Short mmCIF file of C-alpha atoms and ligand atoms in Angstrom, two decimals:
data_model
loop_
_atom_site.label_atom_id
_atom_site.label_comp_id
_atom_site.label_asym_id
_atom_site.label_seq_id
_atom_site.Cartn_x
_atom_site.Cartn_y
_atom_site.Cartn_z
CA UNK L 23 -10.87 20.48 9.64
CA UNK L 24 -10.49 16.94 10.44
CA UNK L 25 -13.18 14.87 10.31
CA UNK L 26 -13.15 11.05 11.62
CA UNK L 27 -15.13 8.32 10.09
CA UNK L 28 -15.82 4.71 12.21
CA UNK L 29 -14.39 3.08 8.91
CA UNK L 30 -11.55 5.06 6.63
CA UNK L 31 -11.14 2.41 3.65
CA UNK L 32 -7.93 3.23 1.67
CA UNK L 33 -7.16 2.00 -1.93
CA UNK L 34 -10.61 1.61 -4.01
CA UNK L 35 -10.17 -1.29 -6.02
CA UNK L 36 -11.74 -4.55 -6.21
CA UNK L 37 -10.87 -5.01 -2.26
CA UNK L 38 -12.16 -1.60 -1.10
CA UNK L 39 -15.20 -1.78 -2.98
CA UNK L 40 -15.90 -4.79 -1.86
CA UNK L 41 -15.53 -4.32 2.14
CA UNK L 42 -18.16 -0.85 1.38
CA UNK L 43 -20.69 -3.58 -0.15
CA UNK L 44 -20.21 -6.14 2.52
CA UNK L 45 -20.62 -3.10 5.04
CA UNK L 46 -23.42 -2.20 3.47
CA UNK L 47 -25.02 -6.11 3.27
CA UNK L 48 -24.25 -6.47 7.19
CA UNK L 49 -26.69 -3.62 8.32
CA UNK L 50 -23.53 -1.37 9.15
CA UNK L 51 -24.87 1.85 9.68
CA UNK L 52 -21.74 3.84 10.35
CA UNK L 53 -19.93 6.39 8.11
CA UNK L 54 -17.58 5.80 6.05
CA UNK L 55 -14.74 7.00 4.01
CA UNK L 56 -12.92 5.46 0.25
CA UNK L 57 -9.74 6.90 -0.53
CA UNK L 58 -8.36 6.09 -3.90
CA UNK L 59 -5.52 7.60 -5.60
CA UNK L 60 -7.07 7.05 -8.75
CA UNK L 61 -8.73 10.22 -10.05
CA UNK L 62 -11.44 7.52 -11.95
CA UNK L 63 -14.18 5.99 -9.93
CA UNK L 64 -13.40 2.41 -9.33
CA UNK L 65 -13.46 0.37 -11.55
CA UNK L 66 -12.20 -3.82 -12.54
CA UNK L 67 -9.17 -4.96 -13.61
CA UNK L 68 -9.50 -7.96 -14.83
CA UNK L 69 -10.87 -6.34 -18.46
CA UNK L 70 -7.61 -4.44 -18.29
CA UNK L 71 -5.88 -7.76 -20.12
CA UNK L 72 -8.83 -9.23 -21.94
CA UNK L 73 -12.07 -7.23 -23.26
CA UNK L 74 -10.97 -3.57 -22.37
CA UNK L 75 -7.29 -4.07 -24.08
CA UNK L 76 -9.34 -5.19 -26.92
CA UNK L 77 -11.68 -2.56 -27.84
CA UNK L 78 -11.52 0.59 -25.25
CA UNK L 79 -14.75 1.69 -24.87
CA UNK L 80 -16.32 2.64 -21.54
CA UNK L 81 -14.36 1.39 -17.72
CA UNK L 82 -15.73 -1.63 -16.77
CA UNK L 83 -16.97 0.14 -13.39
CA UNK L 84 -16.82 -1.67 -10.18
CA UNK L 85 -20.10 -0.08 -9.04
CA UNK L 86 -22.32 2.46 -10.87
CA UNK L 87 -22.02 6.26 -10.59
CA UNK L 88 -25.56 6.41 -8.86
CA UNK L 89 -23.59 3.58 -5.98
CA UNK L 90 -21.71 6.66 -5.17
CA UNK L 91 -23.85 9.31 -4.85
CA UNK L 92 -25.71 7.99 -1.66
CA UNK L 93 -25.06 9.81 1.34
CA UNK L 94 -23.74 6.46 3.47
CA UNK L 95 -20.00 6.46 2.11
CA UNK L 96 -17.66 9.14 0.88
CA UNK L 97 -15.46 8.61 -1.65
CA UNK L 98 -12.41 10.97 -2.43
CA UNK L 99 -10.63 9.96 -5.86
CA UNK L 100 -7.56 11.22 -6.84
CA UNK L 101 -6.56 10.92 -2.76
CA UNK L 102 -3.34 9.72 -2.23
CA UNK L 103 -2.73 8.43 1.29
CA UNK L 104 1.14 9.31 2.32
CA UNK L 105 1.47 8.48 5.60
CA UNK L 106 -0.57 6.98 8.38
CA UNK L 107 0.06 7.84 12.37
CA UNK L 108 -1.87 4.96 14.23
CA UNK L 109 -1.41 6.27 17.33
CA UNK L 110 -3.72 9.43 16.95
CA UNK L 111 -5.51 7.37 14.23
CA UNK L 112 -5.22 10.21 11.02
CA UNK L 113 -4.59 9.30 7.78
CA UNK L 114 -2.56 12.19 5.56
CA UNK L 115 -3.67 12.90 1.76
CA UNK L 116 -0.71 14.00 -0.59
CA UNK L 117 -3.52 17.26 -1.05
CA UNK L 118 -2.76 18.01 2.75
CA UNK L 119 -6.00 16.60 3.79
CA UNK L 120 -6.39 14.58 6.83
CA UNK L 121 -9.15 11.85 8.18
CA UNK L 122 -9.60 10.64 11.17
CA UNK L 123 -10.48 6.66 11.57
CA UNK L 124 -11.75 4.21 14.12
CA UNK L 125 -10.99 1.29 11.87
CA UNK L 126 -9.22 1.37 8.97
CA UNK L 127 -8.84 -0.85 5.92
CA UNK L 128 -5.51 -0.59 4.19
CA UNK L 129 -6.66 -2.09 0.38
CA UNK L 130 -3.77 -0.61 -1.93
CA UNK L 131 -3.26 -3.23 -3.76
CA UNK L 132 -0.37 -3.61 -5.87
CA UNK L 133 1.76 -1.53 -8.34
CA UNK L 134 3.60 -3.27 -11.24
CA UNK L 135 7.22 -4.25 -11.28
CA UNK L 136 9.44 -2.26 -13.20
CA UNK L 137 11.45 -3.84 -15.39
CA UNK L 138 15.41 -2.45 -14.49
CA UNK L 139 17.45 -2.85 -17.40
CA UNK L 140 19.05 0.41 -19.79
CA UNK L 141 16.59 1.71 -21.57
CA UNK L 142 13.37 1.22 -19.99
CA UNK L 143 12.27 4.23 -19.26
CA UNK L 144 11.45 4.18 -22.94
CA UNK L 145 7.92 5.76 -23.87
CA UNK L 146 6.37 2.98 -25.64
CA UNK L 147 7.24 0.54 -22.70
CA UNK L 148 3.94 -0.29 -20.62
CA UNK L 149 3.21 -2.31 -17.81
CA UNK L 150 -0.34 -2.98 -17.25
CA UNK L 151 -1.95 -2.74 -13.94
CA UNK L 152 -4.45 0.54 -14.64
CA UNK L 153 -6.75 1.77 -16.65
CA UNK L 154 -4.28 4.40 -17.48
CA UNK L 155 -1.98 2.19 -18.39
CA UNK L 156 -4.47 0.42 -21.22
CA UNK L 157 -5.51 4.10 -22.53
CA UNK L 158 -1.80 5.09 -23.16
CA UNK L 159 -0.71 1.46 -24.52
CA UNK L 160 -3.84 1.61 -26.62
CA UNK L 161 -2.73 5.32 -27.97
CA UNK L 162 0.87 3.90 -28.91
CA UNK L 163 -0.06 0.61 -31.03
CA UNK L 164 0.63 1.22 -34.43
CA UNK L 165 -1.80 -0.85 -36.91
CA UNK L 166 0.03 -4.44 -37.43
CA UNK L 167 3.00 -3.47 -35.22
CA UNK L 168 5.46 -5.63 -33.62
CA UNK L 169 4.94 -6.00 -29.90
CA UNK L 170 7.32 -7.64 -27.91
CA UNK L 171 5.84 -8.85 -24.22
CA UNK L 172 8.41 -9.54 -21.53
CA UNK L 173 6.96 -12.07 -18.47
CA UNK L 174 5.21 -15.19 -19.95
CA UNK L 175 3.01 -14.99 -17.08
CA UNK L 176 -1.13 -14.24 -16.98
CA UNK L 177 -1.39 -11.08 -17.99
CA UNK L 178 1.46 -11.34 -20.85
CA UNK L 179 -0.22 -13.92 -22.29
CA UNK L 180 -3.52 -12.79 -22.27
CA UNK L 181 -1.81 -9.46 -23.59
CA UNK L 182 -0.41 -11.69 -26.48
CA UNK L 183 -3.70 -13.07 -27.15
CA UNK L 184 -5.63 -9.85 -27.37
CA UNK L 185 -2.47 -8.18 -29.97
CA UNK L 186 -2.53 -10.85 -31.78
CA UNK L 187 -5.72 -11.00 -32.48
CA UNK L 188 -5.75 -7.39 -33.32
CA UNK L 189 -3.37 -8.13 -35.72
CA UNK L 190 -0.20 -7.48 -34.52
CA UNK L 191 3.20 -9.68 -34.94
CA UNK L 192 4.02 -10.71 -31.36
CA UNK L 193 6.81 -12.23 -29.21
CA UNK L 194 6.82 -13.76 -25.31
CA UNK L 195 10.08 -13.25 -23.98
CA UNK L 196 10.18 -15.66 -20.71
CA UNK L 197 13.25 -15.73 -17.80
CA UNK L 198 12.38 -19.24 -16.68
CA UNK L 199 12.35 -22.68 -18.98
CA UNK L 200 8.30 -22.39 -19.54
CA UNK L 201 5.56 -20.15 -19.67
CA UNK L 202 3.13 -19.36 -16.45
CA UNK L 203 5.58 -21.35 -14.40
CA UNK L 204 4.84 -19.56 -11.06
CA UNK L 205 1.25 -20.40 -11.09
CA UNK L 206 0.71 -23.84 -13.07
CA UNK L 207 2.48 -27.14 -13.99
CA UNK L 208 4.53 -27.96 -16.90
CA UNK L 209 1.36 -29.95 -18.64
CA UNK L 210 -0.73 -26.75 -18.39
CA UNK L 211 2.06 -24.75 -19.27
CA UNK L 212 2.87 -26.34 -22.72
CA UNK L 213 -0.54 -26.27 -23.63
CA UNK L 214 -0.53 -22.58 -23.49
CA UNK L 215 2.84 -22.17 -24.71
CA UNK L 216 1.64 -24.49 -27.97
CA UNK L 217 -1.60 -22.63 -28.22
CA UNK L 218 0.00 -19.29 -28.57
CA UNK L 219 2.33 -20.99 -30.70
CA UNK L 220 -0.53 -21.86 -33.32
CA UNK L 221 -1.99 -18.12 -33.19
CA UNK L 222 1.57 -17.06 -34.78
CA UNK L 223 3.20 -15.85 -31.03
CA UNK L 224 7.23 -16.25 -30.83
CA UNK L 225 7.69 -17.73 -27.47
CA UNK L 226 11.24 -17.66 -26.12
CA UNK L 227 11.97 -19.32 -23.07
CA UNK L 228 14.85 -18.81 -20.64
CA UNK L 229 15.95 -15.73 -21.57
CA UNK L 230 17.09 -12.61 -20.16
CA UNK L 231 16.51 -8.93 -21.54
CA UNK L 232 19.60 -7.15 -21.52
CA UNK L 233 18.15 -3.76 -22.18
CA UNK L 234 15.91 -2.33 -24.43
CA UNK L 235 17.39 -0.35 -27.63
CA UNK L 236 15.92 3.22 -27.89
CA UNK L 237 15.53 6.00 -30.45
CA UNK L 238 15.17 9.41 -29.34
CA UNK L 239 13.37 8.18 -25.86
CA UNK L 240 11.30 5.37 -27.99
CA UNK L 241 11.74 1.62 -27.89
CA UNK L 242 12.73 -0.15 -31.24
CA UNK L 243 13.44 -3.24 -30.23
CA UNK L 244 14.93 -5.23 -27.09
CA UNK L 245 18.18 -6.69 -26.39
CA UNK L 246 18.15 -10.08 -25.43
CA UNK L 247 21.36 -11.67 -23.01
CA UNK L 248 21.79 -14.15 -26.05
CA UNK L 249 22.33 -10.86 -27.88
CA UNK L 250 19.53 -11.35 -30.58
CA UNK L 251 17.67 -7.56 -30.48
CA UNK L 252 13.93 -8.35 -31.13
CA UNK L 253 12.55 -5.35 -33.41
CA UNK L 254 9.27 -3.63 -31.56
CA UNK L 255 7.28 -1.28 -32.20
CA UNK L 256 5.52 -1.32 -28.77
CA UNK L 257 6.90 -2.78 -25.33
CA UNK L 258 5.20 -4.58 -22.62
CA UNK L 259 6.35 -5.50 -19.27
CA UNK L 260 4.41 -8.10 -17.35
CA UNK L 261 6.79 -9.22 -14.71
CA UNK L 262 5.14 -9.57 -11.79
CA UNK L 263 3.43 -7.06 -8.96
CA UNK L 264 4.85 -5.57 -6.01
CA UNK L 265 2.37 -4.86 -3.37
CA UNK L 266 1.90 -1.19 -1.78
CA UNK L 267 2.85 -1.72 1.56
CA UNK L 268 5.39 1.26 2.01
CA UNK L 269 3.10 3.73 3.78
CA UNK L 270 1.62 1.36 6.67
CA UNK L 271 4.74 -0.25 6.87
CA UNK L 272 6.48 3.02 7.79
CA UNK L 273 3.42 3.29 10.51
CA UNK L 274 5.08 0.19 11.82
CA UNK L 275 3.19 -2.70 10.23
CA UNK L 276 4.62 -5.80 10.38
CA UNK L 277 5.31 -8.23 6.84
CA UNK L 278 8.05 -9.37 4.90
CA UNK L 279 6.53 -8.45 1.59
CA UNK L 280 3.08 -7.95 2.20
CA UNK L 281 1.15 -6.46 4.94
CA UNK L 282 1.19 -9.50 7.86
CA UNK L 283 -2.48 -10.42 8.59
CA UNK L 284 -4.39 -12.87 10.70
CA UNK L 285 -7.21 -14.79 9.76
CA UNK L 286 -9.47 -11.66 10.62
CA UNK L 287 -6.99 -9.85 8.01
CA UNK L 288 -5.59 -7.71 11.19
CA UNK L 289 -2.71 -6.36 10.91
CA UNK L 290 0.01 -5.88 13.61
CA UNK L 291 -1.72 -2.63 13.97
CA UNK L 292 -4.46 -1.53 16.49
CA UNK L 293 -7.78 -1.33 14.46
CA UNK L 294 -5.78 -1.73 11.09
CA UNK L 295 -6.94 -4.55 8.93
CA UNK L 296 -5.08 -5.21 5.40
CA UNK L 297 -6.76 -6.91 2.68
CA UNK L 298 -6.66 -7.82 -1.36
CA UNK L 299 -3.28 -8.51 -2.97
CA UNK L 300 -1.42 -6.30 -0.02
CA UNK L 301 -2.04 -8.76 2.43
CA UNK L 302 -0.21 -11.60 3.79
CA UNK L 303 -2.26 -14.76 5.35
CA UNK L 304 -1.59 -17.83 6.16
CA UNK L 305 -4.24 -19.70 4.04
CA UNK L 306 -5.83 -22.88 5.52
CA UNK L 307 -5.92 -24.33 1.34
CA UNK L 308 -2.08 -24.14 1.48
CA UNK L 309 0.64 -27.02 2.44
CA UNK L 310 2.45 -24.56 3.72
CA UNK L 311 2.27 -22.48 7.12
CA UNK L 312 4.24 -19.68 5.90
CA UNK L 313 1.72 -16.70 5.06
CA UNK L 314 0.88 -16.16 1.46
CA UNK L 315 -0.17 -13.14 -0.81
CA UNK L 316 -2.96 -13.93 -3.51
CA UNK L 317 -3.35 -12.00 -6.45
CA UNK L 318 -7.21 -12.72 -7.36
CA UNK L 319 -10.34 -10.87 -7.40
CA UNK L 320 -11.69 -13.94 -5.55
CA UNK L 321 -9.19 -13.41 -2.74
CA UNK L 322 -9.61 -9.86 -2.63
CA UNK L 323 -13.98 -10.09 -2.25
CA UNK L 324 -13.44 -12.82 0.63
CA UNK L 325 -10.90 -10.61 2.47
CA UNK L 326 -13.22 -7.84 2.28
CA UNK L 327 -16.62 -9.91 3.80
CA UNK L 328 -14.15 -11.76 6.55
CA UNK L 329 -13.39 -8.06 7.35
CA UNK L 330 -16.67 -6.87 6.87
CA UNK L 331 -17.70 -9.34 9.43
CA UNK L 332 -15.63 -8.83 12.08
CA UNK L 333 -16.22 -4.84 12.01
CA UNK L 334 -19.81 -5.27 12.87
CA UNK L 335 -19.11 -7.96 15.20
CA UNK L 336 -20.54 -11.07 13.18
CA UNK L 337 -18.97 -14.24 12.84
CA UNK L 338 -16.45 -15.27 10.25
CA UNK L 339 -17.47 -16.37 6.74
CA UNK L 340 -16.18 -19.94 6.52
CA UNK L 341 -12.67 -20.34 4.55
CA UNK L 342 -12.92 -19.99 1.13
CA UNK L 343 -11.11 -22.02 -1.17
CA UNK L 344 -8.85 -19.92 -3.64
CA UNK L 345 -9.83 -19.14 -7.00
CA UNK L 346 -9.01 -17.63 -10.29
CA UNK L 347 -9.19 -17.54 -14.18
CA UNK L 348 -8.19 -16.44 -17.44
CA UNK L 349 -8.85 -15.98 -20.72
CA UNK L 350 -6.31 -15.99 -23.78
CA UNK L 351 -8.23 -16.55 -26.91
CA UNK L 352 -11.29 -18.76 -26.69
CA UNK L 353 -10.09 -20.58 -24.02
CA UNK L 354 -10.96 -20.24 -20.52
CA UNK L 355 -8.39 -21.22 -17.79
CA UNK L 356 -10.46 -21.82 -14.24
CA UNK L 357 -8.01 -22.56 -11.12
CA UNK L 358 -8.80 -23.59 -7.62
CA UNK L 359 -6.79 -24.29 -4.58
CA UNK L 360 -3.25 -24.08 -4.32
CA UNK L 361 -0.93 -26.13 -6.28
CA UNK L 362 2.16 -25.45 -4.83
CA UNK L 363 3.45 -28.60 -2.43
CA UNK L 364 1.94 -31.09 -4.17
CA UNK L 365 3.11 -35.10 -4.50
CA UNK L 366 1.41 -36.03 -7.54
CA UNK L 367 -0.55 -35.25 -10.72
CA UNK L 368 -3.29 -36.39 -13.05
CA UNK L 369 -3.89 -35.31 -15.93
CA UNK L 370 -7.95 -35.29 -16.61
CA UNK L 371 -8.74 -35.97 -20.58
CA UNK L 372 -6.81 -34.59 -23.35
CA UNK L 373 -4.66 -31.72 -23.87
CA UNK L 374 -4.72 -31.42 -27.55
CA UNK L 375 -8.75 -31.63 -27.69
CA UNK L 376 -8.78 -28.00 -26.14
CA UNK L 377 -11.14 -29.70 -22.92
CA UNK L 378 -8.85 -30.82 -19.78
CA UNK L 379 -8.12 -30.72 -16.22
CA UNK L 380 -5.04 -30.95 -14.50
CA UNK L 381 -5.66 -32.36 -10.90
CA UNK L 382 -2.62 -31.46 -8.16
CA UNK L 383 -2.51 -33.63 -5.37
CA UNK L 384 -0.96 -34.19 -2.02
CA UNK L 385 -0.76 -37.58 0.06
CA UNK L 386 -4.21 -38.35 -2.18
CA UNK L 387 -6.28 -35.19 -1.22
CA UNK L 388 -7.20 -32.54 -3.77
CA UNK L 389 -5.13 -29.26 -3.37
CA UNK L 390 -5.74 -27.63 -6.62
CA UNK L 391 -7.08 -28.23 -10.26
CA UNK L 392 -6.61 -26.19 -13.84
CA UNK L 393 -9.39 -26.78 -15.60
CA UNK L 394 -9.18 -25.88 -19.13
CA UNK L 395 -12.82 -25.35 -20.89
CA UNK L 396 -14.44 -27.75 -18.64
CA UNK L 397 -16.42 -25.42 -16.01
CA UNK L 398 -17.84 -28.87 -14.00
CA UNK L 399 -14.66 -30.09 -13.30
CA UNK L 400 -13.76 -26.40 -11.35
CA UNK L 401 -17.03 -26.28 -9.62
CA UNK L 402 -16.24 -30.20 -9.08
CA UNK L 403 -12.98 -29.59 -7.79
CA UNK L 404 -13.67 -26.33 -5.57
CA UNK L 405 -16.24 -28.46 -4.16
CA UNK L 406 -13.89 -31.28 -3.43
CA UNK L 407 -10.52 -29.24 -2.47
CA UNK L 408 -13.40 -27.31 0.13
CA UNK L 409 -14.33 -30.49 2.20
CA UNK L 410 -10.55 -31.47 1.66
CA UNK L 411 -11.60 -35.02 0.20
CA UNK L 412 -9.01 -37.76 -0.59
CA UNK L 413 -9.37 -38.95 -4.68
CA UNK L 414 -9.57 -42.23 -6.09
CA UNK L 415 -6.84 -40.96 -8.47
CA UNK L 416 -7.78 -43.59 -11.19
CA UNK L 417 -11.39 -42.70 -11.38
CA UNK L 418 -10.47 -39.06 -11.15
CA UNK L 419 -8.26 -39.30 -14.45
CA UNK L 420 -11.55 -40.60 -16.20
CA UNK L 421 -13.42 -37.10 -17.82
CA UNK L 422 -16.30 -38.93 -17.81
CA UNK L 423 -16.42 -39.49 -14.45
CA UNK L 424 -17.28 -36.55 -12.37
CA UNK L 425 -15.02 -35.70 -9.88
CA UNK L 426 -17.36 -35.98 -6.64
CA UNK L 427 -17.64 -39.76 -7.89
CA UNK L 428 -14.27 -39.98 -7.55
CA UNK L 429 -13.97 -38.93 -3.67
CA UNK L 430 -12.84 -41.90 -1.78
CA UNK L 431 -14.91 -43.19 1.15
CA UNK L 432 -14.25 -41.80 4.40
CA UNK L 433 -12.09 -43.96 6.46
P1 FAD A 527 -6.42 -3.14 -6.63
O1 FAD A 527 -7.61 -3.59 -7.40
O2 FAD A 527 -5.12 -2.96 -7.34
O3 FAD A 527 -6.81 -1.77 -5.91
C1 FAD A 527 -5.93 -1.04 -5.10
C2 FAD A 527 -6.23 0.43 -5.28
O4 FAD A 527 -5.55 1.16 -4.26
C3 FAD A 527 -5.72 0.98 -6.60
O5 FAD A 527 -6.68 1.78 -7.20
C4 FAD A 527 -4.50 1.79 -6.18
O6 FAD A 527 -4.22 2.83 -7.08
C5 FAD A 527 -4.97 2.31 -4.82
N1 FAD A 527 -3.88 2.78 -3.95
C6 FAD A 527 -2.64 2.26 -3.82
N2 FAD A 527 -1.92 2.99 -2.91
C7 FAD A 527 -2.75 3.97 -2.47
C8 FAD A 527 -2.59 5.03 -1.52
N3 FAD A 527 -1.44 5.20 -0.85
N4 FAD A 527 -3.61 5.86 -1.30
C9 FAD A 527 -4.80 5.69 -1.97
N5 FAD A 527 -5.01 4.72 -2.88
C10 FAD A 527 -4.00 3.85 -3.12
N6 FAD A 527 -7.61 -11.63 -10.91
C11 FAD A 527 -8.44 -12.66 -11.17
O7 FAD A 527 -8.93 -13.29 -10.21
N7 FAD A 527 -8.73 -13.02 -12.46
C12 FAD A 527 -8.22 -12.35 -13.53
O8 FAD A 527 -8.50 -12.69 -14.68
C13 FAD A 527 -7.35 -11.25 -13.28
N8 FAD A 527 -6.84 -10.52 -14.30
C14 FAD A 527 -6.06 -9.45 -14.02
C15 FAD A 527 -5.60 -8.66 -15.08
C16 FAD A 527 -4.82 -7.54 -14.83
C17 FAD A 527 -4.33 -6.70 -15.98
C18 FAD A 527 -4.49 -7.20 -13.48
C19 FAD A 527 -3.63 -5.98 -13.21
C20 FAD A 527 -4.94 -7.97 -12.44
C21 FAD A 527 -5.74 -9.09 -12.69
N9 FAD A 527 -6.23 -9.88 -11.67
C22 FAD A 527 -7.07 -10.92 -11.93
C23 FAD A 527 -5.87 -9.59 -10.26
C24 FAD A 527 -6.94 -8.75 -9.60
O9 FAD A 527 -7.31 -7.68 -10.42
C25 FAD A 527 -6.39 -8.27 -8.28
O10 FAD A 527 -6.13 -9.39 -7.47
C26 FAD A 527 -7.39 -7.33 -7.58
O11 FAD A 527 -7.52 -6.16 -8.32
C27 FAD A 527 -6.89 -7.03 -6.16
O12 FAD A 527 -7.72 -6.07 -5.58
P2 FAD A 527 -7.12 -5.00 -4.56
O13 FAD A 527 -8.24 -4.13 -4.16
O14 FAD A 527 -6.28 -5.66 -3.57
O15 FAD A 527 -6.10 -4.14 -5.45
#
């Protein structure tokens, strides 16, 4: 038996969740159904990397056990959505189930790219994008092992941090001429680069892995293109996420590389809305038109309310400005806005005392800061970057000044 729900959410990660609570905030009183693949209850990822990698212990739930027990939402786990036919509105389970929707809300997410070179299908070679993923890794580190991490990007390095500081010997192996250079500028990027230097990591920048040399199915070290073999005990591949777009894309869903949404995250698709790091949106905080895909829980919770919103016929929250963070060690990274187009750069205290901001700018309005241990300056600059306020760029280099001080009059 089919049964049809006025909302069928599928993926239940930080996105799904999140539209269910929103739901739930607005008064919706309708039913409604959580698929998730996972055969956990939902839980965050952003531990995956940082405290969970660390010491194991209990998931780091999204929502309580009791959250799920209520009678107002239904969620399957271990439900694997396979195909989607939006013309009689079902979604098919992998179990042979089948719900009906009135809207759904396509929240996969994103699986982690493989890394395709001989040799990695190795069993001590782990990507890390689920709480699977952590248990096994955890399983196969050996006391004070050698761990080599390929993809200098967030998670890698907050991977190094957390081995390193469980003891283990650790090398970054990076394509591109500098660590974290899809996300950040070169300043930021050598400070991380140097501070994982100090904690004993082996960075080494612009190379490729040629393969990774196995022993009876297990890693023992990879081959670099320079052809230095780097000796591991463990393997981890952090180079990047693909998002899983394949089933509503074969429903006919429209995106090059994401699922195409507007700025009510609707898809091409009639009562289909996409949201969280599957969806593709042209952001109002970017230079550019072209639509972009955001991996951040920030992105993901907004998605979810705009949606939210829109299902029980409310108005729009008002753009929110991008955000995101990370922690490698004791240092706390806290991003807003977009950094990508920008004309110029200032560089807010100094680098080497641990506390400092990198400001990106474009034709003298703020489009993005890095703040590095200095909390005010993000909350500052998301302030700032959110009422799209031209800097006085010589005040604004001044730590002491704060950065509203800084705004330029209006003209
Ligand atoms: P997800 O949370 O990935 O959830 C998608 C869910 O859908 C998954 O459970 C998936 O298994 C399921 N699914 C996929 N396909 C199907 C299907 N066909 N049927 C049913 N279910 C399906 N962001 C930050 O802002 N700060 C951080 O510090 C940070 N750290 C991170 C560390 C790690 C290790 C990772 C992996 C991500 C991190 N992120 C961080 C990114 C953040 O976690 C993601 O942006 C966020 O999880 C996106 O939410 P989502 O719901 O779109 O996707």
């Amino acid at each position: 038996m089919t049964t049809t729900y006025d909302v069928v959410v599928v993926g239940a990660g930080h996105a799904g969740v999140a539209v269910v609570s929103a739901l739930a905030k607005a008064g919706f009183a309708g039913s409604v159904a959580v698929l998730g693949d996972e055969p956990v209850l939902p839980y965050e990822r952003p531990p995956l990397s940082k405290e969970y990698l660390t010491d194991g212990g209990a998931a780091p739930l999204l929502r309580t056990e009791a959250f799920w027990s209520t009678d107002s939402v239904q969620l399957e786990l271990g439900a694997q959505v396979t195909t989607v036919d939006p013309a009689a509105k079902l979604v098919h389970v992998a179990d042979g189930r089948t719900f009906g929707y009135r809207k759904l809300v396509w929240a996969t997410g994103a699986d982690a790219r493989a890394l395709r070179v001989p040799g990695a299908t190795a069993d001590n070679l782990h990507s890390i994008r689920r709480l699977s993923d952590v248990d096994r890794l955890r399983r196969h580190l050996t006391a004070r092992g050698r761990a080599v991490i390929i993809g200098g990007g967030y998670i890698g390095l907050e991977t190094a941090a957390v081995l390193t500081g469980l003891g283990h010997q650790v090398t970054v192996v990076e394509a591109v001429d500098r660590v974290l250079a899809r996300v950040t500028g070169p300043v930021v990027s050598r400070f991380y680069q140097q501070l994982h230097e100090r904690h004993g990591v082996r960075i080494v920048l612009g190379e490729t892995v040629a393969g990774i040399a196995t022993r009876a199915g297990r890693a023992h070290g990879v081959h670099l293109g320079s052809g230095e073999l780097l000796p591991a005990d463990v393997v981890i591949v952090g180079v990047g996420a693909v998002p899983a777009v394949e089933v509503l894309q074969d429903a006919g869903a429209a995106g090059d590389g994401g699922l195409l949404v507007d700025d009510l995250c609707r898809t091409t698709l009639p009562d289909v809305h996409a949201i969280g790091d599957c969806a593709l949106q042209v952001n109002r905080f970017s230079t550019s038109a072209a639509p972009v895909r955001l991996e951040s829980v920030s992105n993901a919770n907004h998605q979810a309310k705009v949606t939210a919103a829109h299902l029980v016929g409310a108005p729009p929250p008002v753009p929110a400005v991008p955000w995101f963070w990370s922690n490698q060690y004791d240092v706390k990274l806290q991003t807003a806005g977009l950094f990508a187009g920008h004309d110029e750069v200032v560089t807010r205290g100094e680098p080497d005392s641990g506390r400092f901001s990198v400001l990106y700018l474009a034709r003298g309005r703020l489009l993005a800061a890095d703040c590095v241990n200095v909390p005010a300056d993000f909350a500052g600059a998301r302030r700032v970057i959110g009422e799209r306020e031209r800097l006085d760029t010589e005040l604004a280099a001044d730590p002491g000044t704060p950065l509203k001080t800084a705004v330029l009059a209006h003209a």
